[in-house]
Coordinates of C-alpha atoms and ligand atoms in Angstrom, one line a residue:
M7 CA 9.8 -14.7 -8.5
C8 CA 13.5 -14.2 -8.0
G9 CA 15.7 -14.2 -10.7
I10 CA 19.1 -17.0 -11.3
I11 CA 22.0 -16.0 -13.2
G12 CA 24.5 -18.5 -14.4
Y13 CA 27.5 -18.0 -16.1
V14 CA 30.5 -20.3 -17.9
G15 CA 32.4 -18.7 -20.3
T16 CA 36.6 -17.1 -21.5
R17 CA 35.8 -14.1 -19.3
S18 CA 35.5 -13.8 -15.6
P19 CA 32.2 -14.4 -14.6
R20 CA 32.1 -12.6 -11.8
S21 CA 31.2 -9.3 -12.4
L22 CA 29.2 -10.3 -15.6
I23 CA 27.0 -12.3 -12.6
L24 CA 26.6 -9.1 -10.3
D25 CA 25.4 -7.0 -13.0
G26 CA 22.8 -9.2 -14.4
L27 CA 22.0 -9.9 -11.3
G28 CA 21.6 -6.1 -11.0
R29 CA 19.6 -6.1 -13.6
L30 CA 16.8 -8.6 -12.2
E31 CA 16.6 -7.2 -9.0
Y32 CA 13.0 -6.0 -10.3
R33 CA 12.0 -9.9 -9.5
G34 CA 13.3 -10.0 -5.3
Y35 CA 16.0 -8.1 -3.9
D36 CA 15.3 -9.6 0.0
S37 CA 18.8 -11.6 -0.4
A38 CA 21.6 -12.3 -3.0
G39 CA 24.6 -14.9 -3.4
L40 CA 26.7 -15.6 -5.8
A41 CA 28.9 -18.8 -6.0
L42 CA 31.8 -19.3 -8.5
L43 CA 33.9 -22.0 -9.4
V44 CA 37.5 -21.1 -8.7
G45 CA 40.9 -23.3 -7.9
D46 CA 41.2 -24.5 -4.4
D47 CA 44.7 -25.6 -2.7
N48 CA 45.3 -28.7 -4.1
G49 CA 44.9 -28.2 -7.6
G50 CA 41.5 -28.5 -7.4
R51 CA 37.9 -26.6 -7.6
R52 CA 35.6 -25.4 -4.6
F53 CA 32.8 -23.1 -5.6
A54 CA 33.3 -19.8 -3.2
T55 CA 30.4 -18.8 -1.7
T56 CA 28.5 -15.2 -0.9
R57 CA 24.9 -15.0 0.4
T58 CA 23.9 -11.8 2.5
V59 CA 20.5 -10.5 3.6
G60 CA 19.1 -7.7 1.8
N61 CA 19.5 -6.0 -1.6
L62 CA 22.6 -6.1 -4.2
E63 CA 24.8 -3.5 -2.3
R64 CA 25.0 -5.8 0.3
L65 CA 26.1 -8.6 -2.1
L66 CA 28.6 -6.4 -3.4
E67 CA 30.0 -4.8 -0.5
A68 CA 29.9 -8.5 1.1
A69 CA 31.6 -10.2 -2.2
G70 CA 34.5 -7.6 -2.2
A71 CA 36.9 -7.7 -4.5
D72 CA 38.3 -10.1 -6.7
D73 CA 39.6 -13.0 -4.8
G74 CA 42.5 -13.3 -7.9
A75 CA 41.2 -16.8 -8.5
H76 CA 40.3 -17.1 -11.9
A77 CA 36.5 -18.3 -12.4
A78 CA 36.1 -20.8 -15.0
L79 CA 32.3 -20.4 -14.0
G80 CA 29.2 -18.8 -11.9
L81 CA 25.7 -18.8 -10.7
G82 CA 23.4 -15.8 -9.2
H83 CA 20.3 -15.0 -7.2
T84 CA 18.2 -12.5 -6.1
R85 CA 15.6 -13.7 -3.9
W86 CA 12.0 -12.8 -2.6
A87 CA 11.4 -15.4 -0.3
T88 CA 8.7 -18.0 -1.1
H89 CA 9.8 -20.9 1.2
G90 CA 11.8 -19.3 4.6
R91 CA 12.4 -16.3 6.1
V92 CA 15.0 -13.4 5.0
T93 CA 18.1 -14.8 6.7
Q94 CA 21.4 -15.4 5.1
E95 CA 20.4 -19.5 5.5
N96 CA 18.0 -19.5 3.3
A97 CA 20.0 -17.5 0.4
H98 CA 20.5 -19.0 -2.3
P99 CA 22.4 -20.9 -4.1
H100 CA 22.3 -23.8 -2.0
A101 CA 25.4 -26.3 -2.2
S102 CA 25.0 -30.1 -1.8
A103 CA 26.7 -31.5 2.1
D104 CA 30.1 -31.9 0.1
E105 CA 29.7 -28.3 -1.3
R106 CA 30.5 -29.8 -5.2
V107 CA 26.6 -29.4 -6.3
V108 CA 25.4 -25.6 -5.8
V109 CA 21.8 -24.2 -7.4
V110 CA 20.1 -21.5 -7.7
M111 CA 16.5 -21.5 -8.2
N112 CA 13.2 -19.6 -8.8
G113 CA 9.7 -20.7 -8.4
I114 CA 8.2 -23.5 -5.6
I115 CA 9.2 -27.2 -5.6
E116 CA 5.4 -28.0 -4.3
N117 CA 6.5 -31.7 -2.8
Y118 CA 9.7 -30.4 -1.6
Q119 CA 8.2 -31.1 2.9
R120 CA 7.9 -34.9 1.1
L121 CA 11.7 -35.1 -0.4
R122 CA 13.4 -33.4 2.4
S123 CA 11.8 -36.1 4.5
E124 CA 12.9 -38.9 2.6
L125 CA 16.2 -37.5 2.1
Q126 CA 16.5 -36.8 5.8
G127 CA 16.2 -40.4 5.9
Q128 CA 18.9 -41.3 4.5
G129 CA 20.4 -38.8 7.2
V130 CA 21.2 -35.8 4.9
V131 CA 21.6 -32.0 7.2
F132 CA 19.5 -29.9 6.3
R133 CA 20.9 -25.9 6.3
S134 CA 18.2 -23.8 5.2
E135 CA 14.3 -23.9 5.2
T136 CA 14.0 -23.5 1.9
D137 CA 12.1 -25.1 -0.7
A138 CA 15.2 -25.5 -3.4
E139 CA 18.0 -27.1 -1.1
V140 CA 15.8 -30.0 -1.9
L141 CA 17.7 -29.8 -5.5
P142 CA 21.3 -30.0 -4.9
H143 CA 21.0 -32.7 -2.6
L144 CA 18.6 -34.8 -5.0
I145 CA 21.8 -33.9 -8.2
A146 CA 23.9 -35.0 -6.1
R147 CA 22.6 -38.4 -4.6
H148 CA 21.4 -38.9 -9.1
Y149 CA 25.9 -37.7 -10.9
Q150 CA 27.5 -40.1 -12.1
G151 CA 29.9 -38.1 -13.8
D152 CA 27.4 -37.3 -15.8
L153 CA 25.5 -33.2 -14.5
A154 CA 23.0 -33.4 -16.9
E155 CA 22.1 -36.7 -16.7
A156 CA 21.4 -36.2 -13.3
V157 CA 19.2 -33.5 -13.4
R158 CA 17.2 -35.4 -16.2
E159 CA 16.5 -38.2 -13.3
V160 CA 15.8 -35.4 -11.2
L161 CA 13.4 -33.7 -12.9
P162 CA 10.2 -36.6 -12.7
L163 CA 10.5 -36.2 -8.6
L164 CA 10.4 -32.8 -8.8
G165 CA 6.2 -31.4 -8.1
G166 CA 5.4 -27.8 -9.0
H167 CA 6.9 -24.7 -11.1
F168 CA 10.3 -24.2 -11.1
A169 CA 13.7 -22.8 -12.6
F170 CA 17.6 -24.1 -11.7
V171 CA 20.5 -23.1 -12.4
V172 CA 23.0 -25.9 -11.3
A173 CA 27.1 -26.3 -11.6
H174 CA 29.1 -29.3 -10.7
A175 CA 32.4 -28.5 -9.0
D176 CA 33.9 -31.8 -11.2
E177 CA 32.5 -30.1 -14.8
P178 CA 34.8 -27.2 -14.2
E179 CA 32.8 -25.3 -17.6
R180 CA 29.2 -27.1 -17.8
L181 CA 26.4 -25.4 -15.9
V182 CA 23.0 -27.2 -16.7
A183 CA 19.7 -26.0 -16.1
A184 CA 16.3 -26.5 -17.4
R185 CA 12.7 -24.9 -16.5
R186 CA 9.3 -26.3 -15.5
E187 CA 6.2 -23.4 -16.0
C188 CA 9.3 -20.3 -15.1
P189 CA 10.9 -18.4 -17.2
L190 CA 14.5 -19.6 -18.0
V191 CA 16.4 -18.4 -21.3
V192 CA 20.1 -18.9 -22.9
G193 CA 22.0 -16.2 -24.0
V194 CA 24.4 -17.1 -26.2
G195 CA 27.5 -15.0 -26.6
E196 CA 31.3 -15.6 -29.0
G197 CA 32.9 -18.5 -26.4
E198 CA 30.7 -18.0 -23.2
H199 CA 27.0 -19.1 -22.4
F200 CA 24.7 -16.8 -19.5
V201 CA 21.2 -19.0 -18.4
A202 CA 19.0 -16.7 -16.6
S203 CA 15.6 -15.8 -15.9
A204 CA 15.2 -13.3 -17.9
I205 CA 16.4 -11.4 -21.2
P206 CA 17.7 -7.9 -19.0
A207 CA 20.7 -9.4 -17.2
F208 CA 22.6 -10.5 -20.2
L209 CA 21.7 -7.8 -22.9
R210 CA 25.0 -6.2 -22.5
E211 CA 26.3 -9.1 -23.7
T212 CA 24.6 -10.8 -26.6
R213 CA 20.5 -10.3 -28.1
E214 CA 20.5 -14.0 -29.5
V215 CA 18.5 -16.2 -27.2
M216 CA 17.6 -19.7 -27.3
T217 CA 14.5 -20.4 -25.4
L218 CA 13.8 -23.6 -23.4
E219 CA 10.8 -26.0 -23.1
D220 CA 8.6 -27.1 -19.7
D221 CA 11.4 -30.5 -19.1
E222 CA 13.9 -29.5 -21.6
V223 CA 17.2 -29.8 -19.5
V224 CA 20.1 -27.2 -21.1
S225 CA 23.9 -28.3 -21.0
V226 CA 26.3 -25.4 -21.5
T227 CA 29.7 -24.7 -22.0
S228 CA 32.3 -21.8 -23.5
H229 CA 31.5 -23.3 -26.8
G230 CA 28.2 -25.1 -26.7
M231 CA 24.8 -26.1 -26.1
Q232 CA 23.1 -29.3 -25.9
I233 CA 19.1 -29.3 -25.2
F234 CA 17.6 -32.1 -23.7
D235 CA 13.8 -34.0 -23.3
A236 CA 12.5 -35.4 -20.5
H237 CA 13.2 -39.0 -22.6
G238 CA 17.1 -37.9 -23.2
G239 CA 16.4 -37.5 -26.8
R240 CA 18.1 -34.5 -28.5
S241 CA 16.8 -31.2 -29.8
E242 CA 17.8 -29.0 -31.6
R243 CA 17.4 -25.0 -31.8
A244 CA 18.2 -21.6 -34.0
P245 CA 18.3 -18.2 -31.4
H246 CA 16.8 -15.2 -31.6
T247 CA 17.9 -12.0 -31.5
V248 CA 15.8 -9.8 -29.3
E249 CA 15.1 -6.1 -30.7
W250 CA 15.8 -4.5 -27.3
D251 CA 18.1 -2.5 -27.0
A252 CA 20.3 -2.8 -23.8
D253 CA 19.9 0.9 -22.5
S254 CA 16.4 0.1 -22.0
A255 CA 18.1 -2.3 -18.5
E256 CA 19.8 1.5 -17.6
K257 CA 18.1 4.4 -16.5
S258 CA 19.3 7.2 -19.0
G259 CA 20.1 10.2 -16.7
Y260 CA 16.3 9.3 -14.3
P261 CA 17.2 9.1 -10.9
T262 CA 14.7 5.8 -11.1
F263 CA 13.3 3.5 -13.3
M264 CA 10.0 4.5 -12.8
L265 CA 10.2 8.6 -14.2
K266 CA 12.4 7.1 -16.8
E267 CA 9.3 4.8 -17.8
I268 CA 6.5 7.6 -17.0
H269 CA 8.4 9.6 -19.5
E270 CA 8.6 6.4 -21.7
Q271 CA 4.6 6.5 -22.0
P272 CA 4.4 8.4 -25.6
S273 CA 6.9 6.5 -27.5
A274 CA 5.0 2.8 -26.0
L275 CA 2.1 3.8 -27.2
W276 CA 3.6 4.6 -30.1
D277 CA 5.4 1.9 -30.9
T278 CA 1.9 -0.5 -30.1
L279 CA 0.1 2.0 -32.8
G280 CA 3.1 1.0 -34.9
D281 CA 2.6 -0.3 -38.4
R282 CA -1.0 -1.3 -36.7
L283 CA -3.2 1.6 -37.2
R284 CA -2.5 1.8 -41.1
P285 CA -2.2 5.9 -42.5
D286 CA -6.3 5.7 -43.8
G287 CA -7.4 4.5 -40.2
S288 CA -7.2 1.2 -40.9
I289 CA -6.5 -1.3 -38.4
E290 CA -4.4 -4.6 -38.9
L291 CA -3.8 -6.7 -35.8
D292 CA -2.0 -9.8 -37.0
G293 CA -1.3 -13.2 -34.4
L294 CA -4.8 -12.7 -32.8
G295 CA -5.6 -16.6 -34.2
L296 CA -8.9 -15.1 -35.7
D297 CA -9.3 -13.8 -38.7
E298 CA -12.2 -11.5 -39.5
A299 CA -14.9 -13.9 -40.0
A300 CA -14.1 -15.1 -37.1
L301 CA -13.6 -12.1 -34.4
A302 CA -17.3 -10.6 -36.4
R303 CA -18.0 -13.6 -34.6
V304 CA -17.3 -13.2 -30.9
E305 CA -19.9 -12.7 -28.9
R306 CA -18.7 -12.3 -25.1
I307 CA -15.4 -11.6 -24.2
H308 CA -13.4 -12.5 -20.4
I309 CA -10.8 -10.7 -19.6
V310 CA -8.6 -12.0 -17.1
A311 CA -5.5 -10.3 -14.9
C312 CA -3.6 -9.1 -12.1
G313 CA -3.1 -6.0 -10.4
T314 CA -2.3 -2.9 -12.9
S315 CA -2.7 -5.0 -16.2
Y316 CA -6.4 -6.6 -14.6
H317 CA -6.6 -2.0 -14.4
A318 CA -5.7 -1.6 -18.1
G319 CA -8.6 -4.9 -18.5
L320 CA -11.2 -2.7 -16.9
V321 CA -11.1 0.5 -19.3
G322 CA -11.0 -1.8 -22.4
R323 CA -14.3 -2.8 -21.1
Y324 CA -16.0 0.2 -21.6
L325 CA -13.9 0.5 -24.8
I326 CA -14.9 -2.7 -26.2
E327 CA -18.6 -2.2 -24.9
D328 CA -19.0 1.2 -26.1
W329 CA -17.2 1.3 -29.8
A330 CA -18.1 -3.0 -30.5
R331 CA -21.1 -3.8 -28.3
V332 CA -19.8 -6.9 -27.4
P333 CA -20.0 -7.5 -23.5
V334 CA -17.5 -7.9 -21.7
N335 CA -16.4 -9.8 -18.5
V336 CA -13.2 -8.3 -16.4
E337 CA -11.9 -10.3 -13.7
V338 CA -9.3 -10.9 -11.6
A339 CA -7.0 -14.1 -12.6
S340 CA -6.9 -15.5 -9.1
E341 CA -10.5 -15.8 -8.6
Y342 CA -11.7 -16.5 -12.2
R343 CA -8.8 -19.9 -12.0
Y344 CA -11.4 -21.2 -9.2
R345 CA -14.8 -19.9 -10.0
T346 CA -16.9 -22.3 -12.1
C347 CA -15.7 -21.4 -15.8
L348 CA -18.8 -20.8 -18.2
A349 CA -16.4 -19.6 -21.5
G350 CA -16.2 -21.9 -24.3
P351 CA -16.7 -22.2 -28.1
G352 CA -17.3 -18.6 -29.9
D353 CA -15.5 -16.5 -26.8
L354 CA -12.0 -14.4 -26.8
V355 CA -10.9 -14.6 -23.3
L356 CA -7.5 -12.4 -22.4
G357 CA -5.0 -13.0 -21.0
V358 CA -3.6 -9.0 -19.8
T359 CA -0.3 -9.6 -18.5
Q360 CA 3.0 -7.5 -18.9
S361 CA 5.4 -10.2 -18.4
G362 CA 3.7 -12.7 -20.1
E363 CA 4.6 -15.5 -16.7
T364 CA 2.1 -13.6 -13.9
A365 CA 1.2 -17.4 -12.0
D366 CA -3.0 -16.9 -11.9
T367 CA -3.4 -15.3 -15.1
L368 CA -1.3 -18.3 -16.9
A369 CA -3.7 -20.6 -14.6
A370 CA -7.2 -18.6 -15.8
M371 CA -5.9 -18.8 -19.6
R372 CA -5.3 -22.2 -19.6
V373 CA -9.4 -23.1 -17.5
A374 CA -10.7 -20.8 -20.4
R375 CA -8.5 -22.6 -23.4
E376 CA -9.2 -26.4 -21.7
R377 CA -12.8 -24.9 -22.0
G378 CA -12.8 -24.6 -25.3
A379 CA -12.6 -20.9 -25.8
H380 CA -9.9 -18.8 -28.3
V381 CA -7.3 -17.1 -25.1
V382 CA -5.5 -14.3 -26.4
A383 CA -2.2 -13.4 -24.5
L384 CA -2.2 -9.5 -24.2
T385 CA 1.8 -9.1 -23.0
N386 CA 4.8 -7.0 -23.6
V387 CA 7.0 -10.0 -23.7
M388 CA 8.0 -11.4 -27.0
G389 CA 8.2 -15.8 -26.1
S390 CA 7.3 -15.7 -22.9
Q391 CA 4.8 -18.8 -21.2
A392 CA 1.3 -16.5 -22.3
T393 CA 2.7 -16.6 -25.6
R394 CA 2.7 -20.6 -25.2
D395 CA -0.1 -21.2 -23.6
A396 CA -2.4 -18.8 -26.1
D397 CA -4.5 -19.7 -29.1
G398 CA -2.6 -15.5 -30.2
V399 CA -1.2 -12.8 -28.9
L400 CA -1.2 -8.8 -29.0
Y401 CA 1.6 -7.7 -28.4
T402 CA 2.0 -4.5 -26.4
R403 CA 5.2 -2.6 -27.7
A404 CA 6.5 -0.8 -24.5
G405 CA 10.1 -1.9 -24.4
L406 CA 11.2 -3.5 -21.5
E407 CA 10.3 -1.9 -17.7
I408 CA 12.1 -2.5 -14.7
G409 CA 10.1 0.0 -12.3
V410 CA 8.2 -3.0 -9.6
A411 CA 5.1 -0.2 -10.9
A412 CA 4.1 -1.0 -13.8
T413 CA 3.6 2.6 -16.0
K414 CA 3.9 2.5 -19.2
T415 CA 2.9 -1.4 -20.1
H416 CA -0.3 0.3 -18.6
T417 CA -0.6 2.6 -21.1
A418 CA 0.4 0.4 -23.7
Q419 CA -2.3 -2.1 -22.5
V420 CA -4.6 0.3 -22.6
M421 CA -4.0 1.4 -26.3
A422 CA -3.8 -2.8 -27.3
L423 CA -7.2 -2.5 -26.2
A424 CA -8.2 0.0 -27.8
L425 CA -7.1 -0.6 -31.2
L426 CA -9.1 -4.2 -30.3
A427 CA -12.1 -2.6 -29.5
L428 CA -12.0 -0.8 -32.5
T429 CA -11.5 -3.5 -34.7
L430 CA -14.0 -5.4 -33.3
G431 CA -16.8 -2.3 -33.7
R432 CA -16.1 -1.9 -37.1
L433 CA -16.3 -6.2 -37.7
K434 CA -19.5 -5.5 -36.3
W435 CA -20.4 -2.3 -37.6
A436 CA -21.5 -1.5 -34.4
I437 CA -19.5 1.7 -35.3
T438 CA -20.1 4.4 -38.3
E439 CA -17.2 4.5 -40.6
A440 CA -17.2 8.3 -40.2
G441 CA -17.3 7.9 -36.2
A442 CA -14.2 4.9 -36.5
L443 CA -11.1 7.2 -38.7
D444 CA -12.1 10.0 -35.9
L445 CA -11.2 7.4 -33.8
A446 CA -8.2 6.7 -35.7
D447 CA -6.6 9.8 -35.7
E448 CA -7.2 10.3 -31.7
L449 CA -5.6 7.8 -30.7
R450 CA -2.5 8.5 -33.4
R451 CA -2.7 11.9 -31.8
L452 CA -2.1 10.6 -28.0
P453 CA 1.3 9.6 -28.7
E454 CA 1.9 13.6 -29.4
V455 CA -0.4 14.7 -26.5
L456 CA 1.2 13.2 -23.6
E457 CA 4.9 14.1 -24.8
T458 CA 3.3 17.7 -24.9
Y459 CA 2.4 16.5 -21.5
L460 CA 5.5 16.1 -19.6
A461 CA 7.7 18.5 -21.1
S462 CA 5.3 21.0 -20.1
S463 CA 5.5 21.9 -16.4
A464 CA 2.3 20.0 -15.7
P465 CA 4.1 16.9 -13.8
D466 CA 6.3 19.4 -11.5
D467 CA 3.3 20.9 -10.4
V468 CA 2.4 17.9 -9.5
G469 CA 5.5 17.1 -8.0
A470 CA 4.7 20.7 -5.8
V471 CA 0.9 19.0 -4.7
A472 CA 2.3 15.6 -3.8
R473 CA 4.9 17.5 -1.7
R474 CA 2.0 19.5 0.2
Y475 CA 0.0 15.7 1.0
H476 CA 2.8 13.3 1.6
D477 CA 2.7 12.8 5.2
R478 CA -1.3 12.6 5.4
P479 CA -2.0 8.8 6.9
F480 CA -5.0 7.9 4.0
F481 CA -6.2 8.8 0.6
L482 CA -9.6 8.0 -1.1
Y483 CA -9.9 8.4 -4.8
L484 CA -13.3 8.2 -6.2
G485 CA -14.1 9.1 -9.7
R486 CA -17.5 7.6 -11.9
H487 CA -17.4 5.6 -15.2
V488 CA -14.0 5.6 -17.3
G489 CA -12.6 7.4 -14.3
V490 CA -13.5 4.2 -12.1
P491 CA -10.0 2.2 -13.6
V492 CA -7.5 5.5 -13.2
C493 CA -9.0 5.3 -9.5
F494 CA -8.0 2.4 -8.9
E495 CA -5.1 2.3 -10.7
G496 CA -3.7 5.7 -8.7
A497 CA -5.0 4.9 -5.8
L498 CA -2.6 0.7 -6.1
K499 CA 0.2 2.9 -7.5
L500 CA -0.2 5.1 -4.5
K501 CA 0.0 1.9 -2.3
E502 CA 2.2 0.3 -3.8
I503 CA 5.3 2.8 -3.4
S504 CA 4.6 4.9 -0.6
Y505 CA 3.1 2.6 2.0
I506 CA 0.1 4.8 2.5
P507 CA -3.3 3.4 2.8
T508 CA -5.8 4.3 -0.1
E509 CA -9.3 3.6 -0.7
A510 CA -10.8 4.1 -4.6
Y511 CA -14.0 3.9 -5.0
P512 CA -16.4 4.5 -7.6
A513 CA -17.8 7.6 -6.5
G514 CA -21.9 6.6 -6.6
E515 CA -20.7 4.0 -4.0
M516 CA -18.9 6.4 -2.0
K517 CA -22.2 7.3 0.6
H518 CA -22.5 3.6 0.8
G519 CA -19.3 3.3 3.7
P520 CA -16.1 4.7 3.1
I521 CA -18.0 8.5 3.2
A522 CA -17.7 7.3 6.7
L523 CA -13.2 7.8 7.0
L524 CA -14.0 11.0 5.9
E525 CA -13.2 13.9 8.3
E526 CA -11.7 17.7 8.8
G527 CA -8.9 17.7 6.5
S528 CA -9.1 14.1 4.5
P529 CA -7.1 14.2 1.0
V530 CA -9.6 12.8 -1.6
V531 CA -8.4 12.4 -4.6
V532 CA -11.4 13.0 -7.2
V533 CA -11.0 11.9 -11.0
A534 CA -13.0 14.3 -12.8
T535 CA -12.6 14.9 -16.1
D536 CA -15.0 16.6 -18.9
G537 CA -17.4 13.6 -20.2
H538 CA -21.2 13.3 -19.5
V539 CA -20.4 11.9 -15.4
F540 CA -18.7 14.9 -14.9
D541 CA -21.8 16.8 -12.8
K542 CA -22.3 13.9 -11.4
V543 CA -18.8 13.9 -10.1
I544 CA -18.7 17.5 -9.3
S545 CA -21.9 16.5 -6.9
N546 CA -19.2 13.9 -4.9
I547 CA -17.0 16.6 -4.9
Q548 CA -19.3 18.1 -2.7
E549 CA -20.9 15.9 -0.2
V550 CA -16.8 14.8 0.3
R551 CA -16.5 19.0 1.1
A552 CA -19.1 18.8 2.7
R553 CA -17.5 16.6 5.6
G554 CA -14.7 18.7 6.1
A555 CA -12.7 17.2 3.1
R556 CA -9.4 18.0 0.3
V557 CA -10.4 17.7 -3.4
I558 CA -7.2 17.1 -5.1
A559 CA -9.1 17.0 -8.6
V560 CA -7.6 15.1 -11.9
A561 CA -9.4 17.5 -14.7
T562 CA -9.6 17.6 -18.3
E563 CA -6.8 20.6 -19.2
G564 CA -8.8 23.4 -20.1
N565 CA -11.6 23.3 -17.8
Q566 CA -13.0 25.9 -16.0
E567 CA -15.2 25.1 -13.5
I568 CA -12.8 23.1 -11.3
A569 CA -11.2 25.8 -10.0
G570 CA -14.6 26.8 -7.9
H571 CA -14.5 22.8 -6.4
A572 CA -11.4 21.9 -5.8
D573 CA -8.6 22.5 -3.5
E574 CA -5.9 20.8 -6.1
V575 CA -6.1 20.2 -9.5
L576 CA -3.7 17.5 -11.5
W577 CA -4.4 18.2 -15.1
A578 CA -4.2 16.4 -17.5
P579 CA -4.5 16.6 -21.0
R580 CA -8.1 16.5 -23.7
V581 CA -9.0 13.7 -25.1
P582 CA -12.7 12.5 -26.2
A583 CA -13.5 10.9 -22.7
L584 CA -13.6 7.3 -23.0
L585 CA -9.4 7.6 -24.4
S586 CA -8.8 9.9 -20.7
P587 CA -7.6 6.3 -19.1
L588 CA -5.1 7.0 -21.0
T589 CA -4.5 10.4 -20.1
A590 CA -5.6 11.0 -16.3
V591 CA -3.9 8.4 -15.2
V592 CA 0.0 9.7 -16.1
P593 CA -0.5 12.7 -13.4
L594 CA -1.7 10.3 -10.9
Q595 CA 1.4 8.3 -12.2
L596 CA 3.6 11.3 -10.8
F597 CA 1.5 12.2 -7.4
A598 CA 2.2 8.5 -6.4
Y599 CA 5.8 9.1 -7.1
E600 CA 6.4 12.8 -6.1
V601 CA 4.5 11.1 -2.2
A602 CA 7.0 8.4 -2.5
Q603 CA 10.6 10.6 -3.6
A604 CA 9.0 12.8 -0.7
L605 CA 9.7 10.3 1.9
G606 CA 12.4 9.1 1.0
L607 CA 11.6 5.6 -0.3
N608 CA 13.2 3.6 -2.8
V609 CA 10.2 3.7 -5.7
D610 CA 12.2 0.9 -8.0
Q611 CA 11.8 -1.8 -5.7
P612 CA 9.0 -1.3 -3.2
R613 CA 9.0 -3.7 0.2
N614 CA 7.8 -6.9 -0.5
L615 CA 6.7 -6.4 -3.6
A616 CA 8.8 -7.6 -7.1
K617 CA 8.1 -7.5 -10.5
T618 CA 7.1 -10.9 -11.7
V619 CA 5.0 -12.9 -10.0
T620 CA 5.2 -16.5 -10.8
V621 CA 3.7 -18.2 -7.8
E622 CA 0.2 -18.2 -6.8
Ligands
F6R707 C1 1.8 -3.7 -10.2 C2 2.1 -3.8 -10.5 C3 1.2 -5.3 -10.0 C4 0.9 -6.3 -12.2 C5 0.6 -7.8 -11.6 C6 0.5 -8.2 -13.2 O1 2.6 -1.8 -10.2 O2 2.6 -4.2 -11.6 O3 0.2 -4.9 -9.9 O4 0.4 -5.2 -13.1 O5 1.8 -7.9 -10.7 O6 2.1 -8.0 -13.7 P1 2.2 -8.1 -15.3 O7 0.7 -7.4 -15.9 O8 2.9 -8.9 -15.4 O9 0.9 -10.1 -15.4

């Protein structure tokens, strides 16, 4: 997880690196650090390093104003602790004993204990508990005047998955970086280069981006770039231009990224539909790596994902099974990867991951691919690891998401799954052409429906309810059918940003245990949108109210009945029942947001979490 950045060029690196770290902070924010290569008293160079515990503001305070020395290059890091507690000593950058080599790293060096013992046996004294600290010591030992060569020699000694950037005080115009199964991109500017964990780190400066393959080593100076493969051979590759605009990394007048991203859902849905849904209602999904005949032959689908993406997969199951009549197995990737995998030729496996970097999802996709299944990455990030590990790609086009709690990428994933479900339904003749055209119209209508909702007074009404309940110690979420994944997602949103314990259950399961949790005044959020299970849900509402619970219902706009059953109503726009997860989840995102705001919490940086989970 962690965010890393390096800069070499003609401008002062200090502010560029601090700025870049600010845009990487979503990856981790328990400590941060900065190393600048500055002039020393003897006319040589030394690293000036600042490391702090806490988020970036602490680093900004500690780094103070520019020390006046013109730095030749710099490295920065924002940490999400894996190995070693959150302390200043464990914060990056880490340095070699003579402080000539400085490294920032993301990921895990799995064999670091052995490497550390070997180095200690050679007299190296470690100053931190981290796995990353073996890197500067190893690189210093292999260094003979060529930093890229030293890194190339060290790479085969390392186990695990990682990305790192390194600088040597004797090579004041050069940064060297390498990666294995962790993201690392090079930003190519005019007379300057950036190396970072993610594009937003330098998006304001350049949109020319170069990606690295596993175990490649890249060496950048102000004007040049060289890429070496594991054997020292040179690789040539041209940068590509990314389409994200720099404003997507800004809050654009919203108080938080999360609120901005909630409000960006109409455009995320619209862009995900894009030119795929044609005016005549037909759908073109290219990039899946399967032609229509092969798609029509798919007999089973497995969806693997984590967290919010898993919840999108659960919604996808209802759509695919209903519209295409193809059985779907949805599983959390961290479990799927260790089960006996029964996927095989003829099966379609969808790895749903907005970042395209989640370690467990990537591993689950690999397991299925090794078994001969056709694996498609459903992701929001072009060029991410998932796109490289898959046979095909289905992109969501939600734009950059920075808030740690996923919102617009979730609804965009559901939209992409709806397009896939409708395509399969047609190819398998499981749906009539008239039915398919109606659904295509409904999908096309959705962005506008959400836009109208978000511009109405409904979000303020959600805020008012949230402020009445924000001090409750526990929330139970109940729903049926497509309302179940909506509950799961609503409950996850609330717990991750407000730290209030939540349980989410299929309403029919409530009597088998969770009902025991209820007491007088317990808040129960019930997804009670219109559909064939509405009456069943009302019965469940009666049951919880009979135990003194207070019901906050998510109901379809215009429903006349719900008022008589619920203490509070959060309205969701009216759409066909199977598409209701796309609208009913929005009031629950807002509810979680408003509760966290009322508690005075930092919704963009919830404790212990990171946006991209590149460790198991
Ligand atoms: C919760 C959240 C996480 C992610 C999960 C998977 O709001 O964002 O649960 O959904 O970490 O991430 P991706 O989709 O990048 O694989």
